[in-house]
Amino acid sequence: MSNGFNKPASNILTRTYKHGSIIYFEGDRSDVIYILKAGRVVLTSIKVDTGEEIKENIKLGEFFGVKSAIGHYPREETAQTIGDTTVLVVGRADFEKMMIKNVSLLTKMLRVFSNQLRRIHKMQREILGEGETINPATELFKIGEYYFKSGNLQQAKYAYKRYLEHYPGTKFSDLAMQRIKTIDTGGSNTDFQENAPLESEDDFDSRSGNNVDLTDFSIDNESSSDDSGSQEMHDFFSDDGGDNILGGSSYHKEAIPTRQKDITEMFYEAVSLFSQERYKEALPLFQKILNIKTLKNDSENRIFEKAHFEIGRCYLKLNNIKDAITYLSTMIKKFPRSDNVKNAFLHIGMAFESAGKTDKAKAYYEKVISMEPKDSITKIAMKNLKAI
Amino acid sequence: MIFDDKLFEKFGVEYAPNEIIFCEFEPGNEFYFIQSGQVKIVKIINNAEKTLDILETGEFFGEMAILEEAPRSASVIALGHVKLFRFHRDNFETILHGNPQLAYKLLMIFAKRIYDQKRRLMILLLEEPQLKVMDVFNMLAEQDPHLDLQEAITLKITPAEVSSWAGMQPKDVQKVLNNLNQLGKIELFNDKIIVKNIRDFQRVVTSKRKNLYS
């Protein structure tokens, strides 16, 4: 890392050393940073995992002793000179000033540090066996349960919502949705029921980055046979999200304005009815959401988008294949970047399958299988395809 | 380091008291900077909410999201009304270029964390359960420069936290702790552990570590 400074600030000291001098020892505590001005410096350290001795040459103009000085911990290496050597000694405050004036060096250093940190994390994970012992989905649900039982209902609701959003279709989806409903209807932990024991489960998918090109959907008129679709609980909405801060217009309060609550609640209610297999009652609620003309923010946009998907599923459950396909394909056309696109393709495939159009069903399942990421939706498509 | 209103319009978010900002185990893509107010960092340990830290104006949290998308390691809850900046990993570099002070602060956080995580790695690399537990105590003793290591020292740590640092199952940690307790090397309490002779633990671990390498 070249520092790019030729004229040192006034309170930076210059120090000269003879050959073989130690500038600092491993284990020393100090808050100064060095820049090699002339001569040679070798850093000697021990590799944590192998005990190997590592020697590193400092280049002219390069900093050394940075991490331990700014992180306030003992030196991790011994610095020794080779030949007559001159170094600049910089205090923490001066170092900060220098770095702030040189942002590209600063970001370069940040990148080096973050790579080191990532490597350390990777080694930790390797030793710990890739975190096999804990399943984040189950753990997140358990946090919801903790807050629910302790009566912190808003916090519980947050955890359940995030669980449904990030780990849709996993073990406790129904229970989480039930809990949210209990909280929303003013229920408390008194109607808490014991549920299945929490075990680790491996079905943990994240769906993001589906950016799909649209292929044909021709809608068939026939509808027949029963729906043997997956019981996968679909993901809920979130009231904030990563992508909206990229949009630039994202300032929003977590405090929910009144009208948003209406659409939010409508959606909750509809999804809840759906999970109780009360499709006929869920349908008009989804329809109502679709009829809303003005959407206020990202959160409402997302509910609006999800309602398109849910109504398609609802029609599928009611064996109205034509409407199911219409709504699902509308959803894909209207929201091609939605996280639900892949799932919508799957359901179109299921709709065609129900209608006995196995060729079309196959084509859609194959499309789903070709889409990234490979997740639980991929698995369902593979299973359905195999069964045809 | 307080940012201006224009930046707040773009990246600002506000939270009411007790609102969760993010939750342990949810995936994280954003890091936060506190513009005003306080937040608490909590973890649910042994069915109780434990406050690990309280952060104030000018501090960061969630910065590990910059490096990789991994589940959050703790929850963050607003203590009072708080104003935060929320930055997505994807525009990390742009933000840093506009805010070198913020970048420097992150550099310090990363430097510290590299050390802490390397230290933890050293614990994980030990093979025997007893050594791992001893080295967790050693690490905690190193972190507090005010401790007199010649005397018995009191470490504010629970068995659950020991198992998390050591990467061991709680029941295995408990076995080791009971054993050390019986030998009179430590005293166990609900919220703290007293180590009678930490120098002894340091010596044992150092010599074993040397053997491990050779």
PDB file of C-alpha atoms in Angstrom, chain A residues 29 33 46-52 66-68 70-74 76 92 95-96 99-101 103-104 106-107 109-118 120-125 127-128 133-137 139-140 143-144 146-147 152 154-156 158-159 162 165-167 204 206 208 240-246 248-255, chain B residues 8-16 18-27 29-30 32 40 42 44 47-49 64 66-71 75 77 81 86-93 96-104 106-118 120-122 124-125 132 142-143 145 164 166-169 212-214:
ATOM      1  CA  ARG A  29       1.373  -2.362  22.547  1.00  0.00           C
ATOM      2  CA  ILE A  33       2.029   3.606  12.496  1.00  0.00           C
ATOM      3  CA  ILE A  46       3.329 -16.919  12.945  1.00  0.00           C
ATOM      4  CA  LYS A  47       0.453 -18.266  10.907  1.00  0.00           C
ATOM      5  CA  VAL A  48      -2.473 -18.979  13.194  1.00  0.00           C
ATOM      6  CA  ASP A  49      -3.580 -22.263  11.668  1.00  0.00           C
ATOM      7  CA  THR A  50      -0.266 -23.936  10.838  1.00  0.00           C
ATOM      8  CA  GLY A  51       2.248 -22.284  13.136  1.00  0.00           C
ATOM      9  CA  GLU A  52       4.314 -21.528  10.057  1.00  0.00           C
ATOM     10  CA  VAL A  66      -1.549  -0.163  10.934  1.00  0.00           C
ATOM     11  CA  LYS A  67      -4.005  -2.772  12.141  1.00  0.00           C
ATOM     12  CA  SER A  68      -2.713  -3.128  15.670  1.00  0.00           C
ATOM     13  CA  ILE A  70      -5.844   1.583  14.949  1.00  0.00           C
ATOM     14  CA  GLY A  71      -7.498  -1.541  16.352  1.00  0.00           C
ATOM     15  CA  HIS A  72      -5.856  -0.951  19.772  1.00  0.00           C
ATOM     16  CA  TYR A  73      -4.325  -4.364  20.204  1.00  0.00           C
ATOM     17  CA  PRO A  74      -0.838  -5.816  20.578  1.00  0.00           C
ATOM     18  CA  GLU A  76       0.997  -9.368  15.802  1.00  0.00           C
ATOM     19  CA  ARG A  92      -3.099   7.683  15.104  1.00  0.00           C
ATOM     20  CA  PHE A  95      -2.716   8.756  10.245  1.00  0.00           C
ATOM     21  CA  GLU A  96      -6.434   9.414  10.267  1.00  0.00           C
ATOM     22  CA  MET A  99      -6.180   8.601   5.183  1.00  0.00           C
ATOM     23  CA  ILE A 100      -9.179  10.888   5.030  1.00  0.00           C
ATOM     24  CA  LYS A 101      -7.382  12.985   2.444  1.00  0.00           C
ATOM     25  CA  VAL A 103      -9.943   8.108  -0.104  1.00  0.00           C
ATOM     26  CA  SER A 104      -8.768   5.733  -2.787  1.00  0.00           C
ATOM     27  CA  LEU A 106      -8.486   4.219   2.284  1.00  0.00           C
ATOM     28  CA  THR A 107     -10.907   2.122   0.276  1.00  0.00           C
ATOM     29  CA  MET A 109      -7.042  -0.701   2.621  1.00  0.00           C
ATOM     30  CA  LEU A 110     -10.642  -1.420   3.554  1.00  0.00           C
ATOM     31  CA  ARG A 111     -10.789  -3.957   0.797  1.00  0.00           C
ATOM     32  CA  VAL A 112      -7.616  -5.638   2.039  1.00  0.00           C
ATOM     33  CA  PHE A 113      -8.979  -5.728   5.589  1.00  0.00           C
ATOM     34  CA  SER A 114     -12.352  -7.046   4.547  1.00  0.00           C
ATOM     35  CA  ASN A 115     -10.708  -9.786   2.506  1.00  0.00           C
ATOM     36  CA  GLN A 116      -8.648 -10.809   5.503  1.00  0.00           C
ATOM     37  CA  LEU A 117     -11.735 -10.837   7.652  1.00  0.00           C
ATOM     38  CA  ARG A 118     -13.637 -12.876   5.132  1.00  0.00           C
ATOM     39  CA  ILE A 120     -10.815 -15.716   8.785  1.00  0.00           C
ATOM     40  CA  HIS A 121     -14.574 -16.224   8.801  1.00  0.00           C
ATOM     41  CA  LYS A 122     -14.192 -18.870   6.150  1.00  0.00           C
ATOM     42  CA  MET A 123     -11.624 -20.739   8.212  1.00  0.00           C
ATOM     43  CA  GLN A 124     -13.875 -20.517  11.249  1.00  0.00           C
ATOM     44  CA  ARG A 125     -16.768 -21.914   9.283  1.00  0.00           C
ATOM     45  CA  ILE A 127     -13.666 -25.722  11.501  1.00  0.00           C
ATOM     46  CA  LEU A 128     -17.219 -25.416  12.733  1.00  0.00           C
ATOM     47  CA  THR A 133     -25.503 -27.198  13.857  1.00  0.00           C
ATOM     48  CA  ILE A 134     -27.868 -24.289  13.483  1.00  0.00           C
ATOM     49  CA  ASN A 135     -30.509 -23.548  10.957  1.00  0.00           C
ATOM     50  CA  PRO A 136     -31.111 -19.791  10.678  1.00  0.00           C
ATOM     51  CA  ALA A 137     -34.725 -20.264   9.591  1.00  0.00           C
ATOM     52  CA  GLU A 139     -33.621 -19.947  14.909  1.00  0.00           C
ATOM     53  CA  LEU A 140     -35.366 -16.869  13.531  1.00  0.00           C
ATOM     54  CA  ILE A 143     -36.786 -15.625  18.314  1.00  0.00           C
ATOM     55  CA  GLY A 144     -40.359 -14.837  17.341  1.00  0.00           C
ATOM     56  CA  TYR A 146     -39.371 -15.988  22.551  1.00  0.00           C
ATOM     57  CA  TYR A 147     -40.878 -12.519  22.104  1.00  0.00           C
ATOM     58  CA  ASN A 152     -43.366  -8.421  23.321  1.00  0.00           C
ATOM     59  CA  GLN A 154     -44.552  -6.200  18.117  1.00  0.00           C
ATOM     60  CA  GLN A 155     -41.097  -7.697  18.285  1.00  0.00           C
ATOM     61  CA  ALA A 156     -42.545 -11.154  17.871  1.00  0.00           C
ATOM     62  CA  TYR A 158     -41.317  -8.561  13.302  1.00  0.00           C
ATOM     63  CA  ALA A 159     -39.473 -11.860  13.703  1.00  0.00           C
ATOM     64  CA  ARG A 162     -39.021 -11.833   8.574  1.00  0.00           C
ATOM     65  CA  GLU A 165     -40.244 -13.364   4.115  1.00  0.00           C
ATOM     66  CA  HIS A 166     -36.761 -14.843   4.127  1.00  0.00           C
ATOM     67  CA  TYR A 167     -37.488 -18.497   4.620  1.00  0.00           C
ATOM     68  CA  PHE A 204     -33.699 -23.249   3.706  1.00  0.00           C
ATOM     69  CA  SER A 206     -33.428 -17.720  -0.331  1.00  0.00           C
ATOM     70  CA  SER A 208     -33.495 -13.413  -4.922  1.00  0.00           C
ATOM     71  CA  ASP A 240     -38.979  -2.601   4.017  1.00  0.00           C
ATOM     72  CA  GLY A 241     -36.381  -4.192   1.884  1.00  0.00           C
ATOM     73  CA  GLY A 242     -32.913  -4.058   0.535  1.00  0.00           C
ATOM     74  CA  ASP A 243     -33.660  -2.894  -2.939  1.00  0.00           C
ATOM     75  CA  ASN A 244     -35.597   0.195  -2.093  1.00  0.00           C
ATOM     76  CA  ILE A 245     -32.633   2.037  -0.731  1.00  0.00           C
ATOM     77  CA  LEU A 246     -31.073   1.748  -4.132  1.00  0.00           C
ATOM     78  CA  GLY A 248     -33.191   6.733  -4.049  1.00  0.00           C
ATOM     79  CA  SER A 249     -36.686   7.696  -3.037  1.00  0.00           C
ATOM     80  CA  SER A 250     -36.763   5.429  -0.122  1.00  0.00           C
ATOM     81  CA  TYR A 251     -37.099   7.576   2.904  1.00  0.00           C
ATOM     82  CA  HIS A 252     -39.850   6.007   4.860  1.00  0.00           C
ATOM     83  CA  LYS A 253     -40.892   5.665   8.418  1.00  0.00           C
ATOM     84  CA  GLU A 254     -41.537   2.360  10.019  1.00  0.00           C
ATOM     85  CA  ALA A 255     -44.568   3.911  11.615  1.00  0.00           C
TER      86      ALA A 255
ATOM     87  CA  PHE B   8     -30.776  11.684   5.177  1.00  0.00           C
ATOM     88  CA  GLU B   9     -33.473  12.112   2.584  1.00  0.00           C
ATOM     89  CA  LYS B  10     -31.849   9.397   0.560  1.00  0.00           C
ATOM     90  CA  PHE B  11     -30.679   6.939   3.168  1.00  0.00           C
ATOM     91  CA  GLY B  12     -32.423   7.980   6.353  1.00  0.00           C
ATOM     92  CA  VAL B  13     -34.763   5.738   8.298  1.00  0.00           C
ATOM     93  CA  GLU B  14     -36.421   6.396  11.626  1.00  0.00           C
ATOM     94  CA  TYR B  15     -37.513   3.982  14.296  1.00  0.00           C
ATOM     95  CA  ALA B  16     -39.804   4.356  17.269  1.00  0.00           C
ATOM     96  CA  ASN B  18     -38.600  -0.648  21.024  1.00  0.00           C
ATOM     97  CA  GLU B  19     -38.858  -1.245  17.306  1.00  0.00           C
ATOM     98  CA  ILE B  20     -36.618  -3.973  15.920  1.00  0.00           C
ATOM     99  CA  ILE B  21     -34.180  -2.720  13.321  1.00  0.00           C
ATOM    100  CA  PHE B  22     -33.040  -6.182  12.427  1.00  0.00           C
ATOM    101  CA  CYS B  23     -33.324  -9.553  14.003  1.00  0.00           C
ATOM    102  CA  GLU B  24     -30.800 -12.245  14.833  1.00  0.00           C
ATOM    103  CA  PHE B  25     -30.719 -14.906  12.075  1.00  0.00           C
ATOM    104  CA  GLU B  26     -32.354 -12.847   9.363  1.00  0.00           C
ATOM    105  CA  PRO B  27     -30.151 -12.366   6.309  1.00  0.00           C
ATOM    106  CA  ASN B  29     -27.584  -6.803   3.221  1.00  0.00           C
ATOM    107  CA  GLU B  30     -27.403  -3.425   4.886  1.00  0.00           C
ATOM    108  CA  TYR B  32     -26.363   1.218   9.597  1.00  0.00           C
ATOM    109  CA  LYS B  40     -29.277  -1.885  21.944  1.00  0.00           C
ATOM    110  CA  VAL B  42     -29.314  -8.100  22.037  1.00  0.00           C
ATOM    111  CA  ILE B  44     -31.583 -14.447  23.066  1.00  0.00           C
ATOM    112  CA  ASN B  47     -34.378 -18.135  26.751  1.00  0.00           C
ATOM    113  CA  ALA B  48     -33.523 -14.671  28.004  1.00  0.00           C
ATOM    114  CA  GLU B  49     -32.818 -11.463  26.152  1.00  0.00           C
ATOM    115  CA  MET B  64     -20.608  -7.380   8.572  1.00  0.00           C
ATOM    116  CA  ILE B  66     -20.636  -5.354   3.753  1.00  0.00           C
ATOM    117  CA  LEU B  67     -18.513  -8.467   3.549  1.00  0.00           C
ATOM    118  CA  GLU B  68     -20.959 -11.230   2.976  1.00  0.00           C
ATOM    119  CA  GLU B  69     -24.591 -12.065   3.156  1.00  0.00           C
ATOM    120  CA  ALA B  70     -24.804 -14.044   6.336  1.00  0.00           C
ATOM    121  CA  PRO B  71     -27.528 -14.257   8.950  1.00  0.00           C
ATOM    122  CA  SER B  75     -30.722  -8.298  17.017  1.00  0.00           C
ATOM    123  CA  ILE B  77     -33.596  -2.690  18.865  1.00  0.00           C
ATOM    124  CA  HIS B  81     -36.580   7.409  18.915  1.00  0.00           C
ATOM    125  CA  ARG B  86     -29.148   2.583   6.122  1.00  0.00           C
ATOM    126  CA  PHE B  87     -26.688   1.659   3.403  1.00  0.00           C
ATOM    127  CA  HIS B  88     -26.915  -1.310   1.110  1.00  0.00           C
ATOM    128  CA  ARG B  89     -23.836  -3.404   0.439  1.00  0.00           C
ATOM    129  CA  ASP B  90     -24.099  -2.622  -3.263  1.00  0.00           C
ATOM    130  CA  ASN B  91     -23.464   1.077  -2.876  1.00  0.00           C
ATOM    131  CA  PHE B  92     -20.797   0.681  -0.262  1.00  0.00           C
ATOM    132  CA  GLU B  93     -17.954   2.107  -2.341  1.00  0.00           C
ATOM    133  CA  LEU B  96     -17.287   5.696   1.163  1.00  0.00           C
ATOM    134  CA  HIS B  97     -15.929   7.934  -1.538  1.00  0.00           C
ATOM    135  CA  GLY B  98     -18.329  10.636  -0.507  1.00  0.00           C
ATOM    136  CA  ASN B  99     -17.713  10.100   3.210  1.00  0.00           C
ATOM    137  CA  PRO B 100     -14.072   9.350   3.994  1.00  0.00           C
ATOM    138  CA  GLN B 101     -14.658   9.772   7.729  1.00  0.00           C
ATOM    139  CA  LEU B 102     -17.144   6.976   7.612  1.00  0.00           C
ATOM    140  CA  ALA B 103     -14.657   4.869   5.681  1.00  0.00           C
ATOM    141  CA  TYR B 104     -11.983   5.495   8.290  1.00  0.00           C
ATOM    142  CA  LEU B 106     -15.006   1.250   9.267  1.00  0.00           C
ATOM    143  CA  LEU B 107     -11.303   0.673   8.816  1.00  0.00           C
ATOM    144  CA  MET B 108     -10.872   0.852  12.597  1.00  0.00           C
ATOM    145  CA  ILE B 109     -13.782  -1.492  13.193  1.00  0.00           C
ATOM    146  CA  PHE B 110     -12.390  -4.003  10.727  1.00  0.00           C
ATOM    147  CA  ALA B 111      -8.908  -3.837  12.218  1.00  0.00           C
ATOM    148  CA  LYS B 112     -10.315  -4.626  15.636  1.00  0.00           C
ATOM    149  CA  ARG B 113     -12.508  -7.357  14.310  1.00  0.00           C
ATOM    150  CA  ILE B 114      -9.718  -9.053  12.403  1.00  0.00           C
ATOM    151  CA  TYR B 115      -7.852  -9.359  15.668  1.00  0.00           C
ATOM    152  CA  ASP B 116     -10.850 -10.605  17.637  1.00  0.00           C
ATOM    153  CA  GLN B 117     -11.817 -13.145  15.025  1.00  0.00           C
ATOM    154  CA  LYS B 118      -8.268 -14.368  14.607  1.00  0.00           C
ATOM    155  CA  ARG B 120     -11.327 -16.863  18.198  1.00  0.00           C
ATOM    156  CA  LEU B 121      -9.882 -18.912  15.364  1.00  0.00           C
ATOM    157  CA  MET B 122      -6.964 -19.786  17.639  1.00  0.00           C
ATOM    158  CA  LEU B 124     -11.283 -23.163  17.540  1.00  0.00           C
ATOM    159  CA  LEU B 125      -8.055 -24.667  16.269  1.00  0.00           C
ATOM    160  CA  LYS B 132     -10.725 -24.570  24.204  1.00  0.00           C
ATOM    161  CA  GLU B 142      -6.474 -10.407  27.465  1.00  0.00           C
ATOM    162  CA  GLN B 143      -9.361  -8.131  26.562  1.00  0.00           C
ATOM    163  CA  PRO B 145      -6.020  -4.738  30.580  1.00  0.00           C
ATOM    164  CA  SER B 164     -20.488 -20.064  21.463  1.00  0.00           C
ATOM    165  CA  ALA B 166     -15.447 -22.278  21.734  1.00  0.00           C
ATOM    166  CA  GLY B 167     -17.707 -23.621  18.992  1.00  0.00           C
ATOM    167  CA  MET B 168     -18.739 -26.480  21.273  1.00  0.00           C
ATOM    168  CA  GLN B 169     -22.020 -28.047  22.296  1.00  0.00           C
ATOM    169  CA  LEU B 212       0.158 -28.564  17.896  1.00  0.00           C
ATOM    170  CA  TYR B 213       2.346 -26.773  15.396  1.00  0.00           C
ATOM    171  CA  SER B 214       5.428 -28.937  15.674  1.00  0.00           C
TER     172      SER B 214
END
